[in-house]
PDB file of C-alpha atoms in Angstrom:
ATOM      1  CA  UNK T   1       0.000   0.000   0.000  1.00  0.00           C
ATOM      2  CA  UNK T   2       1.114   3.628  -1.003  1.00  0.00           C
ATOM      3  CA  UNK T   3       1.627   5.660   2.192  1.00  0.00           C
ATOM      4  CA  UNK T   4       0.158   9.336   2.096  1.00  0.00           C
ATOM      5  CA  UNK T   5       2.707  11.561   0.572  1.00  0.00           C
ATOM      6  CA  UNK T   6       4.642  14.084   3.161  1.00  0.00           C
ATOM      7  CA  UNK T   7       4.835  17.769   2.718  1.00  0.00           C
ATOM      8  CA  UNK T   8       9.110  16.869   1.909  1.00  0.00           C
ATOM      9  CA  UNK T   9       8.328  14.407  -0.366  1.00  0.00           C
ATOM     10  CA  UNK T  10       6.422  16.565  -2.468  1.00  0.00           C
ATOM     11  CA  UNK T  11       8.937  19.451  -2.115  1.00  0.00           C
ATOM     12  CA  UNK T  12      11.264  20.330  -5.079  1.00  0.00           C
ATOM     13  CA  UNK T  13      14.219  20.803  -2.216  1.00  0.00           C
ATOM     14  CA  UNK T  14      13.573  16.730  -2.258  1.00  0.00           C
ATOM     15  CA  UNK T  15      14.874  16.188  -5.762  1.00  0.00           C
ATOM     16  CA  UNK T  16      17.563  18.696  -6.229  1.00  0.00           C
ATOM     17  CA  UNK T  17      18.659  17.023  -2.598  1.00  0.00           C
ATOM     18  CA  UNK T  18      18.559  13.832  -4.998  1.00  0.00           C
ATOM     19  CA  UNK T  19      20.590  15.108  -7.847  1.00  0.00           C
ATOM     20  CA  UNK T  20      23.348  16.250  -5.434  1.00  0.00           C
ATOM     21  CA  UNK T  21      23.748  13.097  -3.716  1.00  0.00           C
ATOM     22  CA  UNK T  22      24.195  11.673  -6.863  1.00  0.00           C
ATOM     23  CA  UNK T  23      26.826  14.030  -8.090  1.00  0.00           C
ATOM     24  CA  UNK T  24      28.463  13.529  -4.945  1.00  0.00           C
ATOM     25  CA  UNK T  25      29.095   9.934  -5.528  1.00  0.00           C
ATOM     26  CA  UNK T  26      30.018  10.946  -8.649  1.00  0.00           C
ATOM     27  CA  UNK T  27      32.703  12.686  -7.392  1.00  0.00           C
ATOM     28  CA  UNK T  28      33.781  10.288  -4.400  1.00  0.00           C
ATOM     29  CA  UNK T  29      33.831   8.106  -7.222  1.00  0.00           C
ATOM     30  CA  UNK T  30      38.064   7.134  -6.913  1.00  0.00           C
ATOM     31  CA  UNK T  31      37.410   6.487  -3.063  1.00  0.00           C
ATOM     32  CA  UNK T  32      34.460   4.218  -2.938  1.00  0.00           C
ATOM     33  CA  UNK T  33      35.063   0.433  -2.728  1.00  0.00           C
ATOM     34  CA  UNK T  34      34.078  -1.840  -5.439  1.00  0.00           C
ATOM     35  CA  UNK T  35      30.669  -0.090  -7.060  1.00  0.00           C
ATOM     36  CA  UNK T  36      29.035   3.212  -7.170  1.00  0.00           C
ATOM     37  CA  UNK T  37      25.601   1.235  -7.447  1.00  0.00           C
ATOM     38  CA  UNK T  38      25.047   0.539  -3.490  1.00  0.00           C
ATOM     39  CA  UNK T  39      25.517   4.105  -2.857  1.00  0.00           C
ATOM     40  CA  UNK T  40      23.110   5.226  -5.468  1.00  0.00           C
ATOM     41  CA  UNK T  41      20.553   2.268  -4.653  1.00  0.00           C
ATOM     42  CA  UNK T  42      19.987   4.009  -0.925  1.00  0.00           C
ATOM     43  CA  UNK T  43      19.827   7.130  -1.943  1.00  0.00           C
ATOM     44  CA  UNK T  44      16.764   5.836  -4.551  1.00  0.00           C
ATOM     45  CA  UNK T  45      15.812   3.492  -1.273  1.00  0.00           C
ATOM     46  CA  UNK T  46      15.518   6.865   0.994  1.00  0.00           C
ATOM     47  CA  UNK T  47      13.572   8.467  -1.854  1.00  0.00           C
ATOM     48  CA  UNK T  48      11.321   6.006  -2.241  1.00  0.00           C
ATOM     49  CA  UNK T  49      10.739   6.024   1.763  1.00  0.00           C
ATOM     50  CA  UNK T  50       9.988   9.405   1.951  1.00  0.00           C
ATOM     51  CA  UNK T  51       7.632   9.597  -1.042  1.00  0.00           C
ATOM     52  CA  UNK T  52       5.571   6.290  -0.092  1.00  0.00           C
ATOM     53  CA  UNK T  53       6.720   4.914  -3.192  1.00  0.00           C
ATOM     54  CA  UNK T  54       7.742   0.723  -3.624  1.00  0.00           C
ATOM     55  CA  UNK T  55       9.902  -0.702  -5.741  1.00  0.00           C
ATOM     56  CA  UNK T  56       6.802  -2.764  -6.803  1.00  0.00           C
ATOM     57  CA  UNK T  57       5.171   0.307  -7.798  1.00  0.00           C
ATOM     58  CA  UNK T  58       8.275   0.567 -10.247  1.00  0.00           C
ATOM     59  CA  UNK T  59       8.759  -2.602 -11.984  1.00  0.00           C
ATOM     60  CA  UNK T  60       9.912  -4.744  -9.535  1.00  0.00           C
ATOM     61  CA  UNK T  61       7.524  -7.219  -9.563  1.00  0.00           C
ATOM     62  CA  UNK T  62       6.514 -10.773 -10.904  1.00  0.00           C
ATOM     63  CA  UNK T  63       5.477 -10.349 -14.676  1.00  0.00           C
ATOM     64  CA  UNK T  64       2.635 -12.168 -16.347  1.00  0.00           C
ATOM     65  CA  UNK T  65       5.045 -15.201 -17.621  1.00  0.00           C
ATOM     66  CA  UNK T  66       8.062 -15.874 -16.254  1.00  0.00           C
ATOM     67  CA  UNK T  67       9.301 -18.324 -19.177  1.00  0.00           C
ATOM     68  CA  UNK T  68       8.170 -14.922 -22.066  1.00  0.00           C
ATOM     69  CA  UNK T  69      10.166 -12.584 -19.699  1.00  0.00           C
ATOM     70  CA  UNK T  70      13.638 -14.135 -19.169  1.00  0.00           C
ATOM     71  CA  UNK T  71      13.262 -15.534 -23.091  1.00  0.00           C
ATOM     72  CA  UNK T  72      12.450 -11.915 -23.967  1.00  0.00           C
ATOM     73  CA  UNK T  73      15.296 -10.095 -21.967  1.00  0.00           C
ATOM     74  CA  UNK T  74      18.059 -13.025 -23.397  1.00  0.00           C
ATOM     75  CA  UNK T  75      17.152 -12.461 -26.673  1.00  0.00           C
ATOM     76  CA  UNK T  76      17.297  -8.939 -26.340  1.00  0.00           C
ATOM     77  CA  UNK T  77      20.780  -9.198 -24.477  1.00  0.00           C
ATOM     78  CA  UNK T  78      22.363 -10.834 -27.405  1.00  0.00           C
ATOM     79  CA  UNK T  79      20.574  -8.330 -29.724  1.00  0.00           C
ATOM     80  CA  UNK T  80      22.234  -5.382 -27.690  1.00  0.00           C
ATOM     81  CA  UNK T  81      25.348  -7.249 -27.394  1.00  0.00           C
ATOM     82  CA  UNK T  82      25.541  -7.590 -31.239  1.00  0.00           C
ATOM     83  CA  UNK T  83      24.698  -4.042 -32.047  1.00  0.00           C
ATOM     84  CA  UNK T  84      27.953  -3.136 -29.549  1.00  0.00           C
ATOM     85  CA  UNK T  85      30.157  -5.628 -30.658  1.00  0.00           C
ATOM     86  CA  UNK T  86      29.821  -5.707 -34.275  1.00  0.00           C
ATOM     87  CA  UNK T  87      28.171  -1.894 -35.226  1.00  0.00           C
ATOM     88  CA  UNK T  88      28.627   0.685 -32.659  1.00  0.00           C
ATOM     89  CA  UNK T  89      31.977   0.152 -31.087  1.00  0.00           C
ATOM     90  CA  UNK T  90      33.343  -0.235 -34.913  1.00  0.00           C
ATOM     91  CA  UNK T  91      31.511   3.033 -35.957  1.00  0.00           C
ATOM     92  CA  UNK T  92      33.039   4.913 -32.802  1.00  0.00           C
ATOM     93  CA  UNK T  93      36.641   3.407 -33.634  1.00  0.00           C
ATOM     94  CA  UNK T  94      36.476   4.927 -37.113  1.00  0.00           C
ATOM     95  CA  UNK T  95      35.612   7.880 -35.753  1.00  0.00           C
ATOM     96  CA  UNK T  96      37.873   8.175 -33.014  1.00  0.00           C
ATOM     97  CA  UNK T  97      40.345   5.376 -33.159  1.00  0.00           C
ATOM     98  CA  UNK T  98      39.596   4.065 -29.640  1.00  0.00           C
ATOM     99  CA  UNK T  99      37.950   0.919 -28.530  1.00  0.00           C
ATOM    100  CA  UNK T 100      36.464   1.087 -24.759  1.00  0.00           C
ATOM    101  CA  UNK T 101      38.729   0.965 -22.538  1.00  0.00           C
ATOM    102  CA  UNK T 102      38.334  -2.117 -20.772  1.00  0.00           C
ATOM    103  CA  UNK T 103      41.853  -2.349 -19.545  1.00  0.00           C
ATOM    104  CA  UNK T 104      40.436  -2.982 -15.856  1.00  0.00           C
ATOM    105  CA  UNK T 105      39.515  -6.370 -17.390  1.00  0.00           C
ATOM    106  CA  UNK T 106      42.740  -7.300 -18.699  1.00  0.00           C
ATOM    107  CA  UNK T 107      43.105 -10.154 -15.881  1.00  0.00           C
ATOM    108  CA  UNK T 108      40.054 -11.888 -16.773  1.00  0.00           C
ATOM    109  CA  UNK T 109      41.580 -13.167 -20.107  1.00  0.00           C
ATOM    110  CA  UNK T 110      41.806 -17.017 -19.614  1.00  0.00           C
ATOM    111  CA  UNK T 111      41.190 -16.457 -16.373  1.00  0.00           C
ATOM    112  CA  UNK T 112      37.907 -19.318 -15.232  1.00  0.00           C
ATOM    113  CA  UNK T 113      37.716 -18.594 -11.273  1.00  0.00           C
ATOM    114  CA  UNK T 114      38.038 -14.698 -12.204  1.00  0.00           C
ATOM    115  CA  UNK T 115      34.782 -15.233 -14.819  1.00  0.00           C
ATOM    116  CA  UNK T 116      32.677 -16.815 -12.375  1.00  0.00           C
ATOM    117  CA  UNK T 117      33.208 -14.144  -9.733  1.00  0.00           C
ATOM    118  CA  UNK T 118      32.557 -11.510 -12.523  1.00  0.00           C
ATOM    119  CA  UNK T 119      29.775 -13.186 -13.594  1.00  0.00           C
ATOM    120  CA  UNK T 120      27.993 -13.242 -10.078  1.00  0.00           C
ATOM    121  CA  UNK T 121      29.043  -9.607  -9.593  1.00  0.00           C
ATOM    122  CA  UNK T 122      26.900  -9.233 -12.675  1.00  0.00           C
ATOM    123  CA  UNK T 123      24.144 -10.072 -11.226  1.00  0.00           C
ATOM    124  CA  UNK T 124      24.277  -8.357  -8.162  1.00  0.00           C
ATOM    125  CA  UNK T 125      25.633  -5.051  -9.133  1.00  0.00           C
ATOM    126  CA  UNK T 126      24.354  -4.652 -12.895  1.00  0.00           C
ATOM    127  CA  UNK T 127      21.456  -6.423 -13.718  1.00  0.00           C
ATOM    128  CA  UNK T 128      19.417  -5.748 -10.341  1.00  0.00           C
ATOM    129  CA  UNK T 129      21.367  -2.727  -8.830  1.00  0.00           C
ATOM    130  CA  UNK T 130      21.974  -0.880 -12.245  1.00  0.00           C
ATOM    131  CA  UNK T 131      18.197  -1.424 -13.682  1.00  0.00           C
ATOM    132  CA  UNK T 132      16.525  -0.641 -10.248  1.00  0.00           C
ATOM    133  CA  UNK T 133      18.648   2.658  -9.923  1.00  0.00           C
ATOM    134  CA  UNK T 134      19.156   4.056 -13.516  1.00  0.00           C
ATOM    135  CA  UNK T 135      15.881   2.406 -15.205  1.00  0.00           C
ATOM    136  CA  UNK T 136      13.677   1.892 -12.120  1.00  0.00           C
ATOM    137  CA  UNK T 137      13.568   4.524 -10.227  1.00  0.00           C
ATOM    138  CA  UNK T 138      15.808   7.637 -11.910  1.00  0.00           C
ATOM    139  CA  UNK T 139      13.770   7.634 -15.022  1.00  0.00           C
ATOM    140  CA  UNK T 140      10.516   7.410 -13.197  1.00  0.00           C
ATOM    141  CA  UNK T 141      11.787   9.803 -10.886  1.00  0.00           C
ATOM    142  CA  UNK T 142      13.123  12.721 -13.457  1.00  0.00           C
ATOM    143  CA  UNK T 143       9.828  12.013 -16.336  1.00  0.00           C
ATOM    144  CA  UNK T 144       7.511  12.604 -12.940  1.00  0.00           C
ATOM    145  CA  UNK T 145       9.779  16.045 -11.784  1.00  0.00           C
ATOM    146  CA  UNK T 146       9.088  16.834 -15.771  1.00  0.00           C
ATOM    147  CA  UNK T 147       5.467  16.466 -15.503  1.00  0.00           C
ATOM    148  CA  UNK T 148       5.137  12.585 -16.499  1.00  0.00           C
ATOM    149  CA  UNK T 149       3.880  13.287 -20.012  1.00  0.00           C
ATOM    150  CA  UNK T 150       4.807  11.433 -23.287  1.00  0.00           C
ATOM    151  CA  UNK T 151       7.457  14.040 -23.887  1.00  0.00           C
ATOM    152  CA  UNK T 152       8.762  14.105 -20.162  1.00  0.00           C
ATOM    153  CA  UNK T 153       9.583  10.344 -20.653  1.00  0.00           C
ATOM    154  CA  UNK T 154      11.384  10.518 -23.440  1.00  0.00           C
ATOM    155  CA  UNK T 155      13.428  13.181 -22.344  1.00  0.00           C
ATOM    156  CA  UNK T 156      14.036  11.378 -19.159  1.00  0.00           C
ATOM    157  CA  UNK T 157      14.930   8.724 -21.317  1.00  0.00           C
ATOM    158  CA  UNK T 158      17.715  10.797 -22.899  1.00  0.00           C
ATOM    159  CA  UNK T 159      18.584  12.039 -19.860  1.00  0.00           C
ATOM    160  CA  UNK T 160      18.867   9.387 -17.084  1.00  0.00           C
ATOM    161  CA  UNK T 161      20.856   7.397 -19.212  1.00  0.00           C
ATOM    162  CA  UNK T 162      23.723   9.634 -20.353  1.00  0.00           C
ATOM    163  CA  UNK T 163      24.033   9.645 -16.577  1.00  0.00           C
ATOM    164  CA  UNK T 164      24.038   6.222 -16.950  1.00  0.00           C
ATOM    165  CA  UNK T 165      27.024   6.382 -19.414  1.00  0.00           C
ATOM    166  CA  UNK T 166      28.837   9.023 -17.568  1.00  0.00           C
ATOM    167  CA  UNK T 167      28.374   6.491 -14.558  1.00  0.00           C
ATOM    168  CA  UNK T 168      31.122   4.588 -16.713  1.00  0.00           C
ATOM    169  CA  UNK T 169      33.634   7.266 -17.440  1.00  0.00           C
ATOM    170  CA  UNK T 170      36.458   4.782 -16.436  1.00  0.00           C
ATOM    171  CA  UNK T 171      35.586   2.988 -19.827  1.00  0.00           C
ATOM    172  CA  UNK T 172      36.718   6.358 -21.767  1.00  0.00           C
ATOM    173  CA  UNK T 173      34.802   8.504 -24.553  1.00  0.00           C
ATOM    174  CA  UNK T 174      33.611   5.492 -26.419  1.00  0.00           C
ATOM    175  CA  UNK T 175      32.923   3.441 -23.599  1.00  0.00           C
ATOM    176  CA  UNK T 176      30.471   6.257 -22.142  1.00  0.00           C
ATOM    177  CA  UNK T 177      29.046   6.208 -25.670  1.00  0.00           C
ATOM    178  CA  UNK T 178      28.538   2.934 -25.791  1.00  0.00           C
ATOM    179  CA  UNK T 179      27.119   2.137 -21.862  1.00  0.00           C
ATOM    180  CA  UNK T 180      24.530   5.631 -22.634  1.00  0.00           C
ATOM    181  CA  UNK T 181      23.201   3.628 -26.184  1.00  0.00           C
ATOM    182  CA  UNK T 182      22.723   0.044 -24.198  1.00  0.00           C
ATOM    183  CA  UNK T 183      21.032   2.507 -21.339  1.00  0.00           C
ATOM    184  CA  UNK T 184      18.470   3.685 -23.993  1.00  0.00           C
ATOM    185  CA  UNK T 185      17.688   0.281 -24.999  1.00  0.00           C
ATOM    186  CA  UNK T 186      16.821  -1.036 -21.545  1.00  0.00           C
ATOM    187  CA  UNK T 187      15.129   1.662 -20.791  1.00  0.00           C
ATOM    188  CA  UNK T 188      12.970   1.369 -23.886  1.00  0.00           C
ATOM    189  CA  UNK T 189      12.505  -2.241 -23.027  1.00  0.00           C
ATOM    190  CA  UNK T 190      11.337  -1.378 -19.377  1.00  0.00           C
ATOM    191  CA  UNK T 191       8.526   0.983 -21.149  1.00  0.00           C
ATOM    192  CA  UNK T 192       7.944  -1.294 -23.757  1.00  0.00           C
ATOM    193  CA  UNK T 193       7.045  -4.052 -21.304  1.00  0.00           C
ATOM    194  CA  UNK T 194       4.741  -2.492 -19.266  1.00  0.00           C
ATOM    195  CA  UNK T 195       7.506  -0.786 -16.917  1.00  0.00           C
ATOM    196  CA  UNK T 196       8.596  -4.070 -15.574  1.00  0.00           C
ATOM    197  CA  UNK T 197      11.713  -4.598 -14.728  1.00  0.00           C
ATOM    198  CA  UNK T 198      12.438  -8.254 -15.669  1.00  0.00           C
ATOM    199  CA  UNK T 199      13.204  -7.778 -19.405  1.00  0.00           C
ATOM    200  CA  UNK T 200      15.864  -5.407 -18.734  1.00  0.00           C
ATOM    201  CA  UNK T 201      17.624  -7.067 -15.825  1.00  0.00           C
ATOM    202  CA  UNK T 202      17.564 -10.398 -18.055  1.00  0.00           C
ATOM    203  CA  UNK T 203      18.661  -8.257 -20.753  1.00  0.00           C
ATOM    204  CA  UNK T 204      21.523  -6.678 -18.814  1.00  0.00           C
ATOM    205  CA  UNK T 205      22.521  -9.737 -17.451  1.00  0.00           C
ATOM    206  CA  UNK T 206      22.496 -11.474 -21.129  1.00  0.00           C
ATOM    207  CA  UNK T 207      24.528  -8.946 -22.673  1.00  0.00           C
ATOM    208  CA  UNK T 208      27.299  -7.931 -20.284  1.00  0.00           C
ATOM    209  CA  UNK T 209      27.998 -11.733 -19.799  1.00  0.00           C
ATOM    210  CA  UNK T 210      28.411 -12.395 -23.063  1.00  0.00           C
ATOM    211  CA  UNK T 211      31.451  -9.418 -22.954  1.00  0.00           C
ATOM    212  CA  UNK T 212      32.822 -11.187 -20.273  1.00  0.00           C
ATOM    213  CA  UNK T 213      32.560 -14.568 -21.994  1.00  0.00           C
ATOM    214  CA  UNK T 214      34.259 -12.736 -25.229  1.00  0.00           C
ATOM    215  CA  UNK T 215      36.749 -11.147 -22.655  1.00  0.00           C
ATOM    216  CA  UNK T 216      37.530 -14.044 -20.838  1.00  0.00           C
ATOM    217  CA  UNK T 217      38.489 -15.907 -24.513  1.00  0.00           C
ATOM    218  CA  UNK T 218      40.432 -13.274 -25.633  1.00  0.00           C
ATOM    219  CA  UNK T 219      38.480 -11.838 -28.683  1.00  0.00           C
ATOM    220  CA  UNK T 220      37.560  -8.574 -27.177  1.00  0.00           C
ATOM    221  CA  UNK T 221      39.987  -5.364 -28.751  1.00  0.00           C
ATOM    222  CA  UNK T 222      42.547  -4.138 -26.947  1.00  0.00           C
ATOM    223  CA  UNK T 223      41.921  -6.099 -23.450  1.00  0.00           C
ATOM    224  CA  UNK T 224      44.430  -8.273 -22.191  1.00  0.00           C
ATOM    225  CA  UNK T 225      46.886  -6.704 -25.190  1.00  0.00           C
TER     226      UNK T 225
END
């Protein structure tokens, strides 16, 4: 049940107090351990507590068919994959002459025990914390401080996820270019299916372990060189 709203909650103080506790883990960004995503996930958590809102109110819920769901986010994980791999990261390296930097990833070439770890942290961190932050509740939370109109999500849409690619600056130019596309994508799959959230986390999931999987083998450019 949807608690009554607080005089805060519906304050615009609230979401500019939002946006700066997002820059600031921007910016504490060299000193935090491991993942910026915990620190964003309780600030959406607190947000979400003071507003009355759930994170079943945002997608976080069973969907009609399990089996359709997961089928639906895989195949759209290897789709997204194969747009990165094959299009988009070779348009950007005729353009700029750099492949994402990946270099952090360098050890996982050949390396099984280092893959499985990876491939847990995938879970964890990207597929549930990144899609309940970035898709679940930032762009609900910036197309409803736009007015929640057709236009307002789209523009959140835009908006939320070159935050989302910024988010992975340490991947370079390209890299940001290529993490703010995928963010578009799963956000227009969370809209597409009804604002659930299980497409895109499958989605997420499917994709980014497939670059680990390419990683790990030693086809991706540049890591491991």
């Amino acid at each position: 049940m949807r608690k009554p709203e607080s005089a805060l909650a519906r304050h615009p103080a609230l979401f500019a107090g939002e946006l700066a506790a997002f820059a600031s883990i921007f910016w504490a960004d060299p000193w935090l351990p491991l993942s910026k995503t915990p620190f964003f996930f309780a600030v959406a958590w607190l947000s979400l507590w003071l507003r009355g809102v759930t994170w079943r109110s945002l997608g976080f819920a069973t969907p009609r068919s399990w089996p359709r769901a997961l089928a639906l986010g895989a195949a759209a994980g290897v789709a997204m994959f194969a747009l990165e791999f094959f299009v988009t990261q070779e348009l950007l390296f005729a353009l700029t002459g750099e492949y994402p930097d990946l270099h952090e990833f360098d050890a996982l070439v050949g390396n099984l025990p280092l893959l499985v770890l990876l491939l847990a942290l995938n879970f964890v961190f990207a597929a549930l914390g990144e899609e309940l932050v970035w898709r679940g509740y930032a762009l609900s939370r910036v197309a409803e401080s736009l007015g929640s109109s057709r236009v307002a999500w789209v523009a959140a849409l835009v908006l939320v996820n070159v935050g989302f690619g910024l988010a992975h600056l340490y991947q370079g130019e390209t890299g940001v270019v290529e993490t703010t596309i995928a963010g578009v994508l799963l956000g227009a799959l969370y809209l597409a299916s009804g604002r659930n959230l299980v497409i895109p986390m499958a989605a997420h999931f499917m994709s980014n372990t497939i670059d680990f999987i390419v990683i790990y083998v030693g086809w991706y450019p540049g890591v491991g060189a």
